[in-house]
Short mmCIF file of C-alpha atoms and ligand atoms in Angstrom, two decimals:
data_model
loop_
_atom_site.label_atom_id
_atom_site.label_comp_id
_atom_site.label_asym_id
_atom_site.label_seq_id
_atom_site.Cartn_x
_atom_site.Cartn_y
_atom_site.Cartn_z
CA MET A 1 42.72 184.94 -67.11
CA ASP A 2 42.62 181.25 -66.25
CA PHE A 3 43.02 180.11 -62.66
CA GLY A 4 42.59 176.42 -63.49
CA PHE A 5 45.04 173.65 -64.32
CA THR A 6 44.91 171.91 -67.70
CA ASP A 7 43.47 168.38 -67.90
CA GLU A 8 47.04 167.00 -67.96
CA GLN A 9 47.97 169.02 -64.88
CA GLU A 10 44.83 167.83 -63.06
CA ALA A 11 45.75 164.25 -63.95
CA LEU A 12 49.28 164.78 -62.61
CA ALA A 13 47.87 166.23 -59.37
CA ARG A 14 45.56 163.23 -58.92
CA LYS A 15 48.39 160.78 -59.59
CA VAL A 16 50.76 162.43 -57.12
CA ARG A 17 47.96 162.81 -54.56
CA ASP A 18 47.19 159.07 -54.76
CA PHE A 19 50.90 158.22 -54.46
CA ALA A 20 51.34 160.60 -51.52
CA GLU A 21 48.29 159.26 -49.69
CA GLU A 22 49.26 155.62 -50.21
CA ARG A 23 53.04 155.71 -49.96
CA ILE A 24 54.10 158.89 -48.12
CA ALA A 25 51.47 159.86 -45.53
CA PRO A 26 51.43 156.51 -43.67
CA GLY A 27 55.18 156.73 -42.98
CA ALA A 28 55.42 160.43 -42.14
CA ALA A 29 55.27 160.04 -38.33
CA ARG A 30 57.78 157.18 -38.39
CA ASN A 31 60.18 159.12 -40.64
CA ASP A 32 59.99 162.04 -38.22
CA ARG A 33 60.53 159.82 -35.17
CA GLU A 34 63.39 157.83 -36.74
CA ARG A 35 64.85 160.97 -38.35
CA THR A 36 65.34 159.26 -41.68
CA PHE A 37 63.55 157.94 -44.74
CA PRO A 38 63.09 154.17 -45.20
CA PRO A 39 65.43 152.23 -47.54
CA GLY A 40 64.44 152.60 -51.17
CA PHE A 41 62.59 155.88 -50.51
CA PHE A 42 64.43 157.96 -53.13
CA THR A 43 64.23 155.37 -55.90
CA GLU A 44 60.54 155.02 -55.16
CA LEU A 45 60.18 158.77 -55.75
CA GLY A 46 62.15 158.20 -58.95
CA ARG A 47 59.90 155.37 -60.14
CA ALA A 48 56.89 157.58 -59.46
CA GLY A 49 58.49 160.10 -61.84
CA LEU A 50 58.88 162.73 -59.14
CA THR A 51 62.64 163.29 -59.24
CA GLY A 52 62.64 163.61 -63.03
CA LEU A 53 59.79 166.07 -63.48
CA GLY A 54 61.80 168.96 -64.91
CA ILE A 55 64.65 166.90 -66.43
CA PRO A 56 64.47 166.60 -70.25
CA GLU A 57 63.05 163.35 -71.62
CA ARG A 58 66.24 162.59 -73.53
CA HIS A 59 68.03 162.47 -70.16
CA GLY A 60 65.50 160.16 -68.52
CA GLY A 61 63.16 162.80 -67.10
CA ARG A 62 59.64 163.93 -67.97
CA GLY A 63 60.46 167.32 -69.45
CA LEU A 64 57.69 169.10 -67.57
CA GLY A 65 57.51 172.77 -66.54
CA ALA A 66 57.81 174.69 -63.29
CA VAL A 67 54.04 174.63 -62.67
CA GLU A 68 54.07 170.82 -62.88
CA VAL A 69 56.89 170.60 -60.33
CA GLY A 70 54.77 172.94 -58.18
CA ILE A 71 51.79 170.61 -58.51
CA ALA A 72 53.91 167.64 -57.42
CA VAL A 73 55.39 169.33 -54.34
CA GLU A 74 51.95 170.68 -53.44
CA GLU A 75 50.45 167.19 -53.32
CA LEU A 76 53.48 165.72 -51.52
CA ALA A 77 53.52 168.53 -48.95
CA LYS A 78 49.96 167.75 -47.93
CA ALA A 79 51.21 164.28 -46.92
CA GLU A 80 54.70 165.16 -45.63
CA VAL A 81 56.57 168.41 -46.24
CA THR A 82 59.96 166.76 -45.75
CA ALA A 83 59.30 164.40 -48.68
CA CYS A 84 59.32 167.48 -50.93
CA TYR A 85 63.03 168.22 -50.45
CA PRO A 86 64.35 165.41 -52.70
CA VAL A 87 61.91 166.51 -55.41
CA LEU A 88 62.81 170.17 -54.95
CA ASN A 89 66.56 169.44 -55.04
CA ALA A 90 66.26 167.22 -58.12
CA ALA A 91 64.33 169.96 -59.93
CA LEU A 92 66.71 172.73 -58.84
CA ILE A 93 70.02 170.93 -59.35
CA GLY A 94 68.78 169.01 -62.41
CA GLY A 95 67.84 172.38 -63.91
CA ILE A 96 71.22 173.87 -63.05
CA ILE A 97 73.06 170.95 -64.69
CA ASP A 98 70.76 171.08 -67.70
CA ARG A 99 71.39 174.80 -68.23
CA ASN A 100 75.12 174.85 -67.43
CA GLY A 101 76.49 171.33 -67.98
CA THR A 102 78.27 169.95 -71.03
CA GLU A 103 76.52 167.27 -73.11
CA GLU A 104 78.75 164.62 -71.47
CA GLN A 105 77.91 165.84 -67.97
CA LYS A 106 74.18 165.91 -68.68
CA ALA A 107 74.23 162.41 -70.20
CA ALA A 108 76.17 161.02 -67.22
CA TRP A 109 74.54 162.89 -64.33
CA LEU A 110 70.90 163.59 -65.19
CA PRO A 111 69.47 160.06 -65.74
CA PRO A 112 70.43 158.87 -62.23
CA VAL A 113 68.98 162.07 -60.72
CA ALA A 114 65.72 161.47 -62.61
CA ALA A 115 65.66 157.83 -61.41
CA GLY A 116 66.20 158.83 -57.77
CA GLU A 117 69.48 156.88 -57.78
CA SER A 118 71.55 160.02 -57.37
CA VAL A 119 70.25 162.02 -54.41
CA VAL A 120 71.45 165.58 -54.79
CA ALA A 121 72.16 168.31 -52.25
CA LEU A 122 72.82 171.99 -52.72
CA VAL A 123 76.05 172.64 -50.82
CA LEU A 124 76.32 176.39 -50.40
CA THR A 125 75.86 177.63 -46.81
CA GLU A 126 78.89 177.79 -44.49
CA PRO A 127 79.12 178.29 -40.73
CA ASP A 128 80.11 181.94 -41.30
CA HIS A 129 78.21 182.68 -44.51
CA GLY A 130 74.50 182.17 -45.19
CA THR A 131 72.65 185.27 -46.34
CA ASP A 132 75.97 186.69 -47.54
CA ALA A 133 76.55 183.57 -49.63
CA ALA A 134 78.72 185.48 -52.10
CA ALA A 135 81.36 185.64 -49.34
CA ILE A 136 81.80 181.86 -48.99
CA GLU A 137 85.29 180.70 -48.03
CA LEU A 138 85.49 176.96 -48.83
CA ARG A 139 88.56 176.88 -51.12
CA ALA A 140 89.08 175.05 -54.36
CA GLU A 141 92.77 175.07 -55.22
CA ARG A 142 94.39 173.79 -58.37
CA ALA A 143 95.70 170.24 -57.93
CA GLY A 144 99.34 169.43 -58.59
CA ASP A 145 98.56 168.13 -62.10
CA GLY A 146 97.15 171.56 -63.02
CA HIS A 147 93.82 170.09 -64.19
CA GLY A 148 91.83 169.08 -61.16
CA TRP A 149 91.00 170.87 -57.93
CA VAL A 150 91.27 170.22 -54.20
CA LEU A 151 88.40 171.29 -51.91
CA THR A 152 89.02 172.32 -48.31
CA GLY A 153 86.49 173.82 -45.94
CA THR A 154 83.18 173.31 -44.17
CA LYS A 155 79.59 173.63 -45.33
CA THR A 156 76.61 173.45 -43.03
CA SER A 157 72.82 173.32 -42.99
CA ILE A 158 72.77 171.17 -46.11
CA MET A 159 69.31 169.65 -46.54
CA LEU A 160 69.54 165.93 -47.44
CA GLY A 161 73.24 166.21 -46.58
CA ALA A 162 73.16 162.91 -44.70
CA HIS A 163 71.36 161.08 -47.55
CA ALA A 164 72.84 162.66 -50.65
CA THR A 165 75.05 160.77 -53.08
CA HIS A 166 76.18 163.99 -54.80
CA GLY A 167 76.51 167.63 -53.88
CA LEU A 168 76.54 170.74 -56.03
CA VAL A 169 79.33 172.39 -54.06
CA PHE A 170 80.08 176.10 -54.32
CA ALA A 171 83.75 176.90 -53.69
CA ARG A 172 86.03 179.90 -53.94
CA THR A 173 88.42 179.63 -56.85
CA GLY A 174 89.22 183.30 -57.21
CA ASP A 175 89.13 186.66 -55.49
CA ASP A 176 86.58 187.84 -52.94
CA GLY A 177 83.01 188.31 -54.07
CA ALA A 178 80.50 186.59 -56.32
CA ARG A 179 82.79 186.42 -59.36
CA GLY A 180 85.34 184.19 -57.61
CA VAL A 181 83.00 181.25 -56.94
CA THR A 182 82.84 178.01 -58.96
CA ALA A 183 80.31 175.15 -58.76
CA PHE A 184 81.43 171.49 -58.64
CA TYR A 185 79.31 168.33 -58.86
CA VAL A 186 80.95 166.07 -56.28
CA PRO A 187 80.19 162.45 -55.25
CA LEU A 188 79.85 162.65 -51.47
CA ASP A 189 81.36 159.21 -50.82
CA ARG A 190 84.70 160.56 -52.01
CA GLU A 191 87.80 160.45 -49.81
CA GLY A 192 88.12 163.64 -47.81
CA VAL A 193 84.35 164.16 -47.32
CA SER A 194 82.77 163.69 -43.90
CA ARG A 195 79.26 164.49 -42.72
CA ASP A 196 77.55 165.20 -39.42
CA ARG A 197 73.79 165.12 -39.19
CA LEU A 198 72.16 168.08 -37.39
CA PRO A 199 69.58 167.44 -34.62
CA ASP A 200 66.77 169.48 -36.11
CA LEU A 201 63.54 170.95 -34.73
CA GLY A 202 61.59 169.87 -37.80
CA ALA A 203 61.95 168.16 -41.19
CA ARG A 204 63.77 165.55 -39.13
CA ALA A 205 63.86 162.89 -41.83
CA GLY A 206 65.60 165.36 -44.14
CA GLY A 207 69.07 164.64 -42.77
CA ARG A 208 70.27 168.24 -42.78
CA ALA A 209 73.99 168.03 -42.21
CA THR A 210 77.35 169.70 -41.88
CA ILE A 211 79.71 168.51 -44.63
CA THR A 212 83.47 168.88 -44.27
CA PHE A 213 85.87 168.71 -47.20
CA ASP A 214 89.43 167.86 -46.17
CA ARG A 215 91.66 168.04 -49.25
CA CYS A 216 88.97 166.38 -51.34
CA ALA A 217 90.12 165.91 -54.95
CA VAL A 218 87.73 166.84 -57.76
CA SER A 219 88.42 166.65 -61.47
CA ALA A 220 88.14 169.40 -64.05
CA ASP A 221 85.20 167.43 -65.54
CA GLU A 222 83.27 168.03 -62.32
CA VAL A 223 83.20 171.81 -62.75
CA VAL A 224 79.65 172.92 -63.60
CA GLY A 225 79.58 175.92 -65.94
CA GLU A 226 82.55 178.25 -66.16
CA VAL A 227 85.22 178.66 -63.50
CA GLY A 228 84.35 181.79 -61.50
CA GLU A 229 80.75 181.80 -62.75
CA GLY A 230 79.32 179.56 -60.03
CA PHE A 231 77.50 182.30 -58.29
CA VAL A 232 76.48 184.53 -61.13
CA GLY A 233 75.71 181.95 -63.82
CA VAL A 234 74.92 178.74 -62.04
CA MET A 235 72.79 180.18 -59.27
CA ARG A 236 70.37 181.70 -61.74
CA GLY A 237 67.22 179.67 -61.32
CA PHE A 238 67.01 179.97 -57.57
CA ASP A 239 63.81 181.95 -57.98
CA HIS A 240 62.29 178.69 -59.17
CA SER A 241 63.08 176.90 -55.91
CA ARG A 242 61.85 179.88 -53.88
CA ALA A 243 58.45 179.66 -55.56
CA LEU A 244 58.40 175.89 -54.99
CA ILE A 245 59.11 176.33 -51.29
CA ALA A 246 56.22 178.80 -51.17
CA VAL A 247 53.90 176.21 -52.76
CA MET A 248 55.09 173.61 -50.22
CA ALA A 249 54.45 175.95 -47.32
CA ALA A 250 50.97 176.90 -48.51
CA ALA A 251 50.04 173.26 -49.20
CA SER A 252 51.11 172.05 -45.77
CA ALA A 253 49.19 174.91 -44.14
CA GLN A 254 46.11 174.09 -46.20
CA ALA A 255 46.30 170.47 -45.03
CA ALA A 256 46.62 171.68 -41.43
CA LEU A 257 43.56 173.92 -41.87
CA ASP A 258 41.59 171.09 -43.51
CA ASP A 259 42.32 168.85 -40.52
CA ALA A 260 41.38 171.63 -38.10
CA MET A 261 38.09 172.24 -39.92
CA ALA A 262 37.26 168.52 -39.83
CA PHE A 263 37.91 168.60 -36.08
CA ALA A 264 35.78 171.75 -35.70
CA ARG A 265 32.85 169.89 -37.26
CA GLU A 266 33.19 166.92 -34.90
CA ARG A 267 34.27 168.30 -31.56
CA THR A 268 31.47 169.68 -29.45
CA ALA A 269 31.79 172.19 -26.62
CA PHE A 270 28.95 174.01 -24.89
CA GLY A 271 26.50 171.69 -26.64
CA GLN A 272 27.47 172.37 -30.25
CA PRO A 273 30.28 171.74 -32.74
CA ILE A 274 33.12 174.13 -31.97
CA GLY A 275 32.93 175.39 -35.57
CA LYS A 276 29.65 177.04 -34.58
CA HIS A 277 31.61 179.42 -32.36
CA GLN A 278 32.74 182.42 -34.36
CA GLY A 279 35.92 182.51 -32.30
CA VAL A 280 36.84 179.13 -33.83
CA ALA A 281 35.47 179.53 -37.36
CA PHE A 282 36.56 183.05 -38.24
CA PRO A 283 40.29 182.69 -37.53
CA LEU A 284 40.26 179.54 -39.68
CA VAL A 285 38.55 181.52 -42.44
CA GLU A 286 41.12 184.32 -42.17
CA HIS A 287 44.03 181.90 -42.43
CA ALA A 288 42.39 179.96 -45.27
CA THR A 289 42.07 183.27 -47.14
CA ARG A 290 45.75 184.13 -46.69
CA VAL A 291 46.92 180.62 -47.57
CA ARG A 292 44.86 180.70 -50.76
CA ALA A 293 46.30 184.06 -51.79
CA ALA A 294 49.88 182.97 -51.01
CA ARG A 295 49.38 179.81 -53.09
CA LEU A 296 48.17 181.84 -56.05
CA LEU A 297 51.17 184.17 -55.81
CA ALA A 298 53.52 181.18 -55.80
CA TYR A 299 51.82 179.66 -58.83
CA GLU A 300 51.94 183.03 -60.60
CA ALA A 301 55.74 182.96 -60.18
CA LEU A 302 55.94 179.40 -61.56
CA TRP A 303 53.60 180.26 -64.43
CA ARG A 304 55.71 183.30 -65.29
CA LYS A 305 58.83 181.13 -65.31
CA ASP A 306 57.21 178.70 -67.74
CA ALA A 307 56.08 181.63 -69.89
CA GLY A 308 59.65 182.92 -70.03
CA LEU A 309 58.74 186.06 -68.07
CA ASP A 310 60.73 187.73 -65.30
CA HIS A 311 59.47 186.12 -62.10
CA ARG A 312 61.93 187.44 -59.53
CA VAL A 313 59.44 189.71 -57.76
CA GLU A 314 56.64 187.15 -57.58
CA ALA A 315 58.94 184.29 -56.50
CA ASN A 316 60.63 186.31 -53.77
CA MET A 317 57.35 187.82 -52.56
CA ALA A 318 55.91 184.30 -52.35
CA LYS A 319 59.02 182.97 -50.60
CA TRP A 320 58.82 185.41 -47.70
CA TRP A 321 55.06 185.48 -47.46
CA ALA A 322 53.84 181.90 -47.92
CA PRO A 323 56.06 180.33 -45.22
CA ARG A 324 55.07 183.14 -42.80
CA VAL A 325 51.39 182.70 -43.63
CA GLY A 326 51.91 178.93 -43.40
CA VAL A 327 53.40 179.05 -39.91
CA GLU A 328 50.62 181.33 -38.66
CA ALA A 329 47.87 179.19 -40.20
CA THR A 330 49.39 175.98 -38.84
CA HIS A 331 49.65 177.56 -35.40
CA GLN A 332 45.95 178.46 -35.51
CA ALA A 333 45.12 174.95 -36.68
CA LEU A 334 47.09 173.50 -33.75
CA LEU A 335 45.21 175.72 -31.28
CA THR A 336 41.91 174.52 -32.74
CA PHE A 337 42.80 171.00 -31.57
CA GLY A 338 43.20 172.16 -27.98
CA HIS A 339 45.46 169.96 -25.85
CA ARG A 340 45.45 167.23 -28.52
CA GLY A 341 47.58 169.35 -30.83
CA TRP A 342 50.24 169.74 -28.17
CA HIS A 343 50.88 165.98 -28.16
CA ASP A 344 54.14 165.06 -29.87
CA GLU A 345 52.49 162.33 -31.91
CA HIS A 346 49.59 164.39 -33.21
CA PRO A 347 50.19 165.14 -36.91
CA ILE A 348 49.59 168.86 -36.34
CA SER A 349 52.54 169.13 -33.97
CA ARG A 350 54.86 167.71 -36.66
CA ARG A 351 53.37 170.07 -39.24
CA MET A 352 54.03 172.97 -36.88
CA ARG A 353 57.73 172.05 -36.51
CA ASP A 354 58.13 171.30 -40.21
CA ALA A 355 56.50 174.60 -41.19
CA ILE A 356 59.28 176.75 -39.73
CA GLY A 357 62.18 175.44 -41.84
CA PRO A 358 60.86 176.92 -45.10
CA GLU A 359 61.00 180.38 -43.48
CA ILE A 360 64.80 180.05 -43.41
CA ALA A 361 65.69 177.59 -46.19
CA ASP A 362 66.80 179.09 -49.49
CA GLY A 363 66.98 182.58 -48.00
CA THR A 364 65.29 184.20 -45.03
CA GLU A 365 62.45 186.66 -45.16
CA ASN A 366 64.93 189.55 -45.19
CA ALA A 367 67.04 188.03 -47.96
CA THR A 368 64.02 187.69 -50.23
CA LYS A 369 62.65 191.12 -49.35
CA LEU A 370 66.02 192.56 -50.40
CA VAL A 371 65.52 191.11 -53.89
CA VAL A 372 62.00 192.52 -54.08
CA ALA A 373 63.05 195.93 -52.72
CA ARG A 374 65.77 196.23 -55.36
CA GLN A 375 63.25 195.44 -58.08
CA LEU A 376 60.49 197.71 -56.79
CA LEU A 377 62.54 200.68 -55.57
CA GLY A 378 65.56 200.33 -57.82
CA ARG A 379 68.98 199.24 -56.59
CA GLU A 380 70.12 202.74 -55.71
CA HIS A 381 67.11 203.42 -53.47
CA ALA A 382 66.86 200.00 -51.76
CA PRO A 383 68.72 198.44 -48.79
C1 LIG B 401 65.35 173.75 -43.31
C2 LIG B 401 66.58 174.36 -43.92
C3 LIG B 401 67.09 173.86 -45.09
C4 LIG B 401 68.24 174.41 -45.64
N1 LIG B 401 68.77 173.83 -46.77
C5 LIG B 401 69.94 174.27 -47.26
C6 LIG B 401 70.58 173.59 -48.33
O1 LIG B 401 70.08 172.58 -48.83
N2 LIG B 401 71.77 174.07 -48.79
C7 LIG B 401 72.35 175.18 -48.26
O2 LIG B 401 73.41 175.55 -48.73
N3 LIG B 401 71.77 175.85 -47.22
C8 LIG B 401 70.59 175.42 -46.71
N4 LIG B 401 70.00 176.05 -45.64
C9 LIG B 401 70.64 177.21 -45.07
C10 LIG B 401 69.93 178.50 -45.43
O3 LIG B 401 70.04 178.77 -46.81
C11 LIG B 401 70.52 179.63 -44.58
O4 LIG B 401 70.24 179.31 -43.23
C12 LIG B 401 69.95 180.98 -44.92
O5 LIG B 401 70.38 181.40 -46.20
C13 LIG B 401 70.34 182.06 -43.90
O6 LIG B 401 71.71 182.02 -43.62
P1 LIG B 401 72.18 181.96 -42.07
O7 LIG B 401 71.39 180.88 -41.43
O8 LIG B 401 73.66 181.85 -42.06
O9 LIG B 401 71.73 183.31 -41.44
P2 LIG B 401 72.57 184.67 -41.35
O10 LIG B 401 73.00 185.06 -42.73
O11 LIG B 401 73.59 184.53 -40.31
O12 LIG B 401 71.44 185.66 -40.87
C14 LIG B 401 70.98 185.68 -39.49
C15 LIG B 401 69.80 186.63 -39.45
O13 LIG B 401 70.20 187.93 -39.88
C16 LIG B 401 69.42 188.35 -40.99
N5 LIG B 401 70.25 189.06 -41.96
C17 LIG B 401 71.46 188.69 -42.45
N6 LIG B 401 71.90 189.58 -43.34
C18 LIG B 401 70.95 190.54 -43.44
C19 LIG B 401 70.81 191.73 -44.19
N7 LIG B 401 71.73 192.14 -45.08
N8 LIG B 401 69.70 192.48 -44.01
C20 LIG B 401 68.74 192.10 -43.13
N9 LIG B 401 68.81 190.97 -42.41
C21 LIG B 401 69.90 190.20 -42.56
C22 LIG B 401 68.83 187.07 -41.59
O14 LIG B 401 67.60 187.33 -42.25
C23 LIG B 401 68.66 186.19 -40.36
O15 LIG B 401 67.43 186.44 -39.73
C24 LIG B 401 68.85 175.52 -45.05
C25 LIG B 401 68.31 176.05 -43.87
C26 LIG B 401 67.20 175.47 -43.31
C27 LIG B 401 66.66 176.02 -42.01
#
């Protein structure tokens, strides 16, 4: 057993931590208030190497593993959870293109993703289909020339949807069910694409959006993987992003607890620091214990992925548990601040709002428990 990072991983953590403290944390409140990132934000992430972590070196990335992406989002999440989404999407979609794309597609698409010049969104959820994503209805029909496709339909809840230059769009090309879905890599400035930003509770800079495709033409070269294999083939790898979201959630909660503990040392009530009251200290200890355990579970999933081991159970356990634990820990941290935490401009109130999104993003608690139940009980004995 080894619970530590390697020297290289420690160095990566320090580097990202320094970057996050200098470049991300100071702008977090403004990003939240203005509901956007500043100009140049994504290319700055790219220059810092954060959008190319998992992309192979020959395509402009750093060729690092899942644990390293976890380390990066962990350090970013301590500064601003919302800043993790571009890194998460680049790792997820970069990985999908790397596994499923042709050599030409990889050479054309991956370097700009690694550089932060292409900002990528995962365009799957629809107004009528979220958990039952295999039932999506956005249609891709053969174009008149018989080669390309025409996309028509609406997607919603797309994180970074307002910022993204490209979307990995899942569309129905065949019959009902998972086998009739194809993935397309689509520039989002194309004719026929329109976007509406959603007024969100948290992760406000993230630009979650509804994206409408009105007879949007895509070429045969923009199909990722095989036609009809979008769901079954291309979506493999989602367990990776679930474990990353778990790391993000645990890291943000840890930062919230750290802030609460610092406050508990300083603030006095009844003549002593409030941390001296068991009613303040022990709940913080309980949440710190859970957050630590959830973080380890998430890293176990990432470590198993890098080791080439099945990590579905660990990733999906971490995905339902860490965001839940994170919300509860952040709530306790907020209460520790008393009335100060209720103020809109106190960092803990933003952390509280931002903490809830990861409970839903990339599959709700029930969706991930379904995966675990089928593994633990067997498909025939599970919901
Ligand atoms: C912050 C955030 C970021 C997101 N980012 C993206 C993104 O980038 N791209 C994208 O495509 N989507 C994204 N989503 C959408 C997200 O993936 C969906 O919201 C999620 O999969 C759930 O789908 P739904 O909201 O339609 O809920 P529904 O499927 O309508 O479910 C509603 C409720 O019913 C429960 N439920 C549904 N079916 C079952 C069942 N069989 N058994 C038990 N319970 C069930 C669910 O758990 C949920 O509580 C994001 C969402 C959020 C909040």
